Amino acid sequence: MKPKRRAMVLAASYVLCAGPFCARIVLADASANSVTAAAAGPTAGASQGRRVRSNDPNLRSSSVLVLDQTHSSVLYSRRADVAMPIASITKLMTALVVLGAAQPLDERIEITRDDLRGGKGSHSRLAAGTALTRGELIHLALMSSENRAAHALGRSFPGGVPAFVQAMNAQATLLGMIHTRFVDPAGLSSENVASSQDLSKLVIAASENPTIREYSTDKAFAVRAGRHTIDFRNTDSLVSNPAWNIIVQKTGYITEAGKCLVMQAVIEGRTVVIVLLDSFGKYTRVADAKRIKKWVEATLNEGLLHEG
């Protein structure tokens, strides 16, 4: 399937609440996929809106945000305003910036030695000299968290990686991500930081892009590298779980960040954004996501989530 050259975003607005504070998010620029945010301060929606009165979901991640996007309310929050390393969650912003710049997705880009210099955790199956299209690189960066693919996307941006990182931070500011800072396009640096609140805004913005939705939730993808075919699989096992309806997702891991997972999914007919940062152990982030899904389903079925 040939990648779409440009993604369009419909104008819309919603309110993001965490604790007593709300922010109105406006999808303002349909062509550039940009988002603006204005802090609204304490509101009646925050103090009297929909509340969850069931038991704590017993999550193990250090920072958590569960947002009912359908009704603009926070269902669960833990240290959601604390900036933390986000590892490869970074690649959602990388894709958003590349697609927003409308660079040709069919242009071929060669992996170079510069893309191999990733430091610790920079695992990749793309050897120097491999040439893939920009669309294929985005696909691999989102689906299988390919680090060299992400770096090549930044390197091939006008002005190179420095200009690309500047564009990433500018987009973060535009999204209202006030606790966010990027220093590289792959997320290998622990200096790439954001709060769970900030990442919920990034997930929502990414979900408006059909290319990101398709690539991030694809189960598998194969590319030709010279005479060989390399098969890649999604780093998030939940995309293959028929019990889940995931719209967009991204995993991340470096030692400093722990295991991370962000997603937008439909649960009980509602669009729910889940952000999990610094999960310990190999399976904790997936287990936490499953606990959240079960908790939200039980909460809604019991009628414990109701209007103010």
C-alpha angles and dihedrals in degrees: 000000000000112000117246112257095219136011123218127212125207117228111256142142137210140168122249114201130188118172110323095336130087135189125200109221118204124193094216111165113047094186099049097035091235129162132198128200132199121192110235101185124216113350139179088251090060097046101034104023131106113320134193112227101174126103123291110276090232097233124184101204116106096228123030138173125177112185127187096213092182091065099024095239137127112239097183135003134180122172087334094155096053117106111231137166109279103190113192095358077089089077092073088065091044091056092043092054095046093048092043090055089055094225111174109274092203094057111114118234124192121221107238136190088263089065090054094062099089104128123215117002093017095133114166139161094206112100124207109274095036109133120204134161120261088247091055091049091052089048093053094043092054101036104037100016093242107190099196090048090055093047092049089053090055094043092052092051115107105274093019128247096331091056091043093053089048089053090049092054092045090053090048089054090048090052091052093247095157098172096047134109130169127196101165137026097233103049096239092128119082086217089076097096139166140155124247089248090056093047092053087061091049092050092050092049091047091049090062090064114082093202092055091045092052098043098042093053098040110121097213141358134186128205133189114242107183107302094343135080118221118203119210130190133200115269089218112076091194093075088070093048110102090207090069130074101196118182099182133354145168135186128204141186141174125141094258094048100041118207112331134187133179128179148155113222140165111244121177090344094307128110106238128187116207124192120184120178132181100009114174124224130025099281105028098099092052091044090050091051090052091048090051092050092049091045094050092047092050092045093052095042091051090051092238093131106073143150123275 
